[in-house]
Coordinates of C-alpha atoms and ligand atoms in Angstrom, one line a residue:
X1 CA 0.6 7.6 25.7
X2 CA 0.9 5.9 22.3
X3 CA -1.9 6.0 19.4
X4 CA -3.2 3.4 17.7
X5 CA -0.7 4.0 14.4
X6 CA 2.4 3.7 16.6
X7 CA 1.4 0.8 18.8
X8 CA 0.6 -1.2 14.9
X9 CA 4.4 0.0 14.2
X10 CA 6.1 -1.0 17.4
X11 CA 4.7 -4.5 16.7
X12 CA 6.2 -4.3 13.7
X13 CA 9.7 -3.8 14.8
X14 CA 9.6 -7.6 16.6
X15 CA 9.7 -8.7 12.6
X16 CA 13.5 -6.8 11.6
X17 CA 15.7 -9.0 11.2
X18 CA 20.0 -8.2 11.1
X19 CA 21.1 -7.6 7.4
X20 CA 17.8 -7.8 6.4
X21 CA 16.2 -5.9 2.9
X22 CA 13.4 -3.8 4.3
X23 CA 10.4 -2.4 2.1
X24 CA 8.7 0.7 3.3
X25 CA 5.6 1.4 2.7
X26 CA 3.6 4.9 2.5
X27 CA 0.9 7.1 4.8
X28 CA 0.5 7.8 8.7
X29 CA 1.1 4.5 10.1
X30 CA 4.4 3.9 8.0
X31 CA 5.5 6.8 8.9
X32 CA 5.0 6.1 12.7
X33 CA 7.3 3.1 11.5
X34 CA 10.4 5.2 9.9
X35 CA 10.1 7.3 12.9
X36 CA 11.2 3.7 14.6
X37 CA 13.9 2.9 12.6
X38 CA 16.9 4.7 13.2
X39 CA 18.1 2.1 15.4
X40 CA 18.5 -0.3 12.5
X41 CA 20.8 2.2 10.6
X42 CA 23.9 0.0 10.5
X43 CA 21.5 -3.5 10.9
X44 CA 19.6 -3.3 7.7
X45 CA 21.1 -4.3 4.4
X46 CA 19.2 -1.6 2.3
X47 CA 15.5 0.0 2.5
X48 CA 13.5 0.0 -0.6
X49 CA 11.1 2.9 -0.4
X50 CA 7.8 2.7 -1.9
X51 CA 7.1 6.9 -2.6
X52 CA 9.3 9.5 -3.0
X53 CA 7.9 10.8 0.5
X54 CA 8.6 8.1 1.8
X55 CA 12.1 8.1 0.4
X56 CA 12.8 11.4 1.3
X57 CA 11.7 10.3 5.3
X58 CA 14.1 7.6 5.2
X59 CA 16.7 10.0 3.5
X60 CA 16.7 12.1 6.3
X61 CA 17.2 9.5 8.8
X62 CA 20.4 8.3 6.7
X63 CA 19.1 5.2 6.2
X64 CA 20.5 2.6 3.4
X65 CA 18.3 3.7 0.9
X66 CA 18.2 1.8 -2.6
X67 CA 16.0 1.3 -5.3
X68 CA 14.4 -1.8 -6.0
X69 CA 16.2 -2.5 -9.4
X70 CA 19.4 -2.9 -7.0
X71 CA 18.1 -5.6 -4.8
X72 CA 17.4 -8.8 -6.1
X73 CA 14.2 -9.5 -3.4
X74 CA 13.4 -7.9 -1.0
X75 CA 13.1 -10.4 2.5
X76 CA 10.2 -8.1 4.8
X77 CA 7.6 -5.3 3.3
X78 CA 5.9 -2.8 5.7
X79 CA 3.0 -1.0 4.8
X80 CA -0.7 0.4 6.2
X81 CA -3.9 0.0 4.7
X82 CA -6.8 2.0 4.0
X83 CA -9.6 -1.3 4.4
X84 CA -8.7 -5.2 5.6
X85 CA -10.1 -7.9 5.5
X86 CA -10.4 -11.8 7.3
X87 CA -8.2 -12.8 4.6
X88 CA -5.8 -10.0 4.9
X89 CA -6.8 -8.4 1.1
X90 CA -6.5 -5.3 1.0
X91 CA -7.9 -1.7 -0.5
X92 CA -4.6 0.8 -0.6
X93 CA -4.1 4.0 -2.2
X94 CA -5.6 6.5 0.0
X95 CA -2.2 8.0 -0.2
X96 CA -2.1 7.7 -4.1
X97 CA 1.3 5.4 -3.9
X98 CA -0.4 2.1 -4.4
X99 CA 0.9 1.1 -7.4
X100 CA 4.4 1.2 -6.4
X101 CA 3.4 -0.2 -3.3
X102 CA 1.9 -3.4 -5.1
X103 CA 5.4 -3.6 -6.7
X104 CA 7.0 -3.6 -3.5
X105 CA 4.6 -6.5 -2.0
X106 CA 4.8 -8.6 -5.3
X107 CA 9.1 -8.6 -5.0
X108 CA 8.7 -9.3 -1.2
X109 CA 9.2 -12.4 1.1
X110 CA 6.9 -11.3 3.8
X111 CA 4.1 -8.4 3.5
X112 CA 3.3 -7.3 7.0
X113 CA 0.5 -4.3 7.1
X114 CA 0.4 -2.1 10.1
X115 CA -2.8 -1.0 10.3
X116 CA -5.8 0.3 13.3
X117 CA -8.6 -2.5 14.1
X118 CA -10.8 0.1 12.6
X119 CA -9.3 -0.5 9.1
X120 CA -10.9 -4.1 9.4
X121 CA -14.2 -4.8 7.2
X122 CA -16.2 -7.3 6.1
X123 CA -16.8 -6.6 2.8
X124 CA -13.7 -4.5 1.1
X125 CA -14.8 -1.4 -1.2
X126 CA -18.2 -1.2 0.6
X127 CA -17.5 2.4 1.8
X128 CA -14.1 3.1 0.7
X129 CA -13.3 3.8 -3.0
X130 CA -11.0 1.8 -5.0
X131 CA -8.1 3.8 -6.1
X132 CA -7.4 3.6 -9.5
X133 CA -4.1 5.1 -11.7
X134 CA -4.7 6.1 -14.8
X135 CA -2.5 7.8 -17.9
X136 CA -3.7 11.1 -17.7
X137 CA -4.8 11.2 -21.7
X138 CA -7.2 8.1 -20.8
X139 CA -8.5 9.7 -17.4
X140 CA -12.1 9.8 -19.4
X141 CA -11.6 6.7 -21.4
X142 CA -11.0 5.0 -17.9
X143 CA -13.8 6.8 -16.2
X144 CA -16.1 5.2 -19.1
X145 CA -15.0 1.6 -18.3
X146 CA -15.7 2.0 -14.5
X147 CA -19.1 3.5 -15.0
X148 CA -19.9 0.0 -17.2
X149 CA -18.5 -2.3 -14.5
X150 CA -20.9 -0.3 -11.6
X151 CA -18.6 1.8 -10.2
X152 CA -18.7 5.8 -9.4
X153 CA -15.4 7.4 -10.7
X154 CA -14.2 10.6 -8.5
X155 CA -11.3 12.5 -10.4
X156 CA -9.0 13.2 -7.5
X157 CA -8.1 16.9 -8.5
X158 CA -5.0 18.1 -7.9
X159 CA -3.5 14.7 -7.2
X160 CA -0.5 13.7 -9.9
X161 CA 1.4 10.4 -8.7
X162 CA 4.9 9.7 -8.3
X163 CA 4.9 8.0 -11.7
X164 CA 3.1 10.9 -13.2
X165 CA -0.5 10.0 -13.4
X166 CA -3.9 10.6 -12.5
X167 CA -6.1 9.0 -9.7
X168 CA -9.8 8.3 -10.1
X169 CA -11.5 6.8 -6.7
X170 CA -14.3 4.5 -7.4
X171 CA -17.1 4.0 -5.3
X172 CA -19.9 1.3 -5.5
X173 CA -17.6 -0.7 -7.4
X174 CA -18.4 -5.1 -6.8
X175 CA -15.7 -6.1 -3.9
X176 CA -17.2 -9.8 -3.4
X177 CA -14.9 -11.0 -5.5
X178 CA -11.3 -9.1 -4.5
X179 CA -9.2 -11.3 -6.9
X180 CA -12.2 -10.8 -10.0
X181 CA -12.2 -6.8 -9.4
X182 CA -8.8 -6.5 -9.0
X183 CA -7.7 -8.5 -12.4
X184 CA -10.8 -6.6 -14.3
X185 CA -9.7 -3.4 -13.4
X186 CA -5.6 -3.8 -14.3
X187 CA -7.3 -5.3 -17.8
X188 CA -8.5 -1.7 -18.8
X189 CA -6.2 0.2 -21.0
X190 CA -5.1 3.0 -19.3
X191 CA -4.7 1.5 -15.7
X192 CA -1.4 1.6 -14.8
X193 CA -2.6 -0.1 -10.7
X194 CA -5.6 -0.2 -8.2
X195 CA -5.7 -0.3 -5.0
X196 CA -7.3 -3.9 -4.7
X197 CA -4.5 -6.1 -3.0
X198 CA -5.7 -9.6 -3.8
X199 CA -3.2 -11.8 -5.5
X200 CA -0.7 -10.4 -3.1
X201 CA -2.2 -9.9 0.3
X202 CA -0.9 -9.2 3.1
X203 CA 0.9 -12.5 5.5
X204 CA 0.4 -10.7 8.8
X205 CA -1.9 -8.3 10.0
X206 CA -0.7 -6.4 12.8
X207 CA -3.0 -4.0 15.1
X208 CA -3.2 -2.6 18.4
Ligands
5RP1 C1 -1.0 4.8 0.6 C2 -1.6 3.7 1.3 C3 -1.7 3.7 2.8 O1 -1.1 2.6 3.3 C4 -3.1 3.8 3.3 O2 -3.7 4.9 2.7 C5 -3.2 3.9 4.8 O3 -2.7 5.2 5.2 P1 -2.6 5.6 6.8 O4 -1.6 4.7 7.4 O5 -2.3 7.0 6.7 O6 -4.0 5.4 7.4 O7 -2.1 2.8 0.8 O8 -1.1 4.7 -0.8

């Protein structure tokens, strides 16, 4: 029997396309995906990963892995989702790649996420904290900012991203507005991302 994460990335698969430029998102459910994909070794023009885990995943299955300053655009993104809503916005960054993975959706054609019908919520950033990269020397500075806006700042310890930096979830942080919250929060100095996916949602929302 299938779970939930692989039936959300078989779906998927009816979106690959021959020759195609395929960007791969990061957590459980994309991985369920890769573990699809080997199939589509010779098919695919290149895979742009969006993590270095997920790179190393796609690595292993010799797929034609590039990076995304090779590729001028890439045509489908895959990824999961920790919250969704009736508009497909987004939170993301349970897995602490968001910020790459907002990179990924921005240069993309097509942003399908892959994710359970229990990701779906009303209100986004209700019970899930919004992820938010930070330059390690303005972790506190950051933390400061939050606090003034509503929100709850958790370090997560132990956590360093792939682009070297700190995360700080925040909870109780004003969702109504996805677009609003996600601008305010890439205004502070020191944000590098969050994981509010706004201004580039997803186009399809696939589930089981
Ligand atoms: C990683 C992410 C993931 O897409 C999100 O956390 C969902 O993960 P999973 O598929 O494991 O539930 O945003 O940064």
């Amino acid at each position: 029997m299938t779970s939930p994460k692989q039936q959300c990335a078989e779906k998927a698969l009816d979106y690959l396309k021959d020759g195609m430029v395929l960007g791969v998102g990061t957590g459980s459910t994309t991985e369920a995906f890769i573990a699809l994909l080997e199939p589509w070794r010779n098919r695919l023009e290149a895979v742009v990963a969006s993590s270095i885990a997920t790179a190393e995943k796609l690595k292993a299955l010799k797929m034609p892995l590039v990076e995304l300053n090779e590729v001028g655009k890439i045509d489908l993104y895959v990824d999961g989702a920790d919250e969704i809503n009736d508009h497909l916005q987004m939170i993301k960054g349970g897995g602490a790649a968001m910020t790459r993975e907002k990179i990924l959706a921005a240069a993309s054609q097509q942003f399908i996420c892959i994710a359970e019908k229990s990701k779906h919520v009303d209100l986004l950033a209700k019970k899930a904290p919004v992820p938010v990269e930070v330059i390690p020397m303005a972790r506190s500075f950051v933390a400061r900012e939050i606090v003034k806006l509503g929100g709850q700042p958790e370090y997560r310890i132990g956590v360093k991203t792939d682009n070297g930096n700190a995360i700080l979830d925040c909870y109780y942080l004003d969702c109504i507005d996805p677009l609003a919250l996600e601008q305010t929060l890439s205004m502070i100095p020191g944000v590098v991302g969050n994981g509010v996916f706004a201004k580039r949602r997803a186009d399809r929302w696939l589930h089981e």
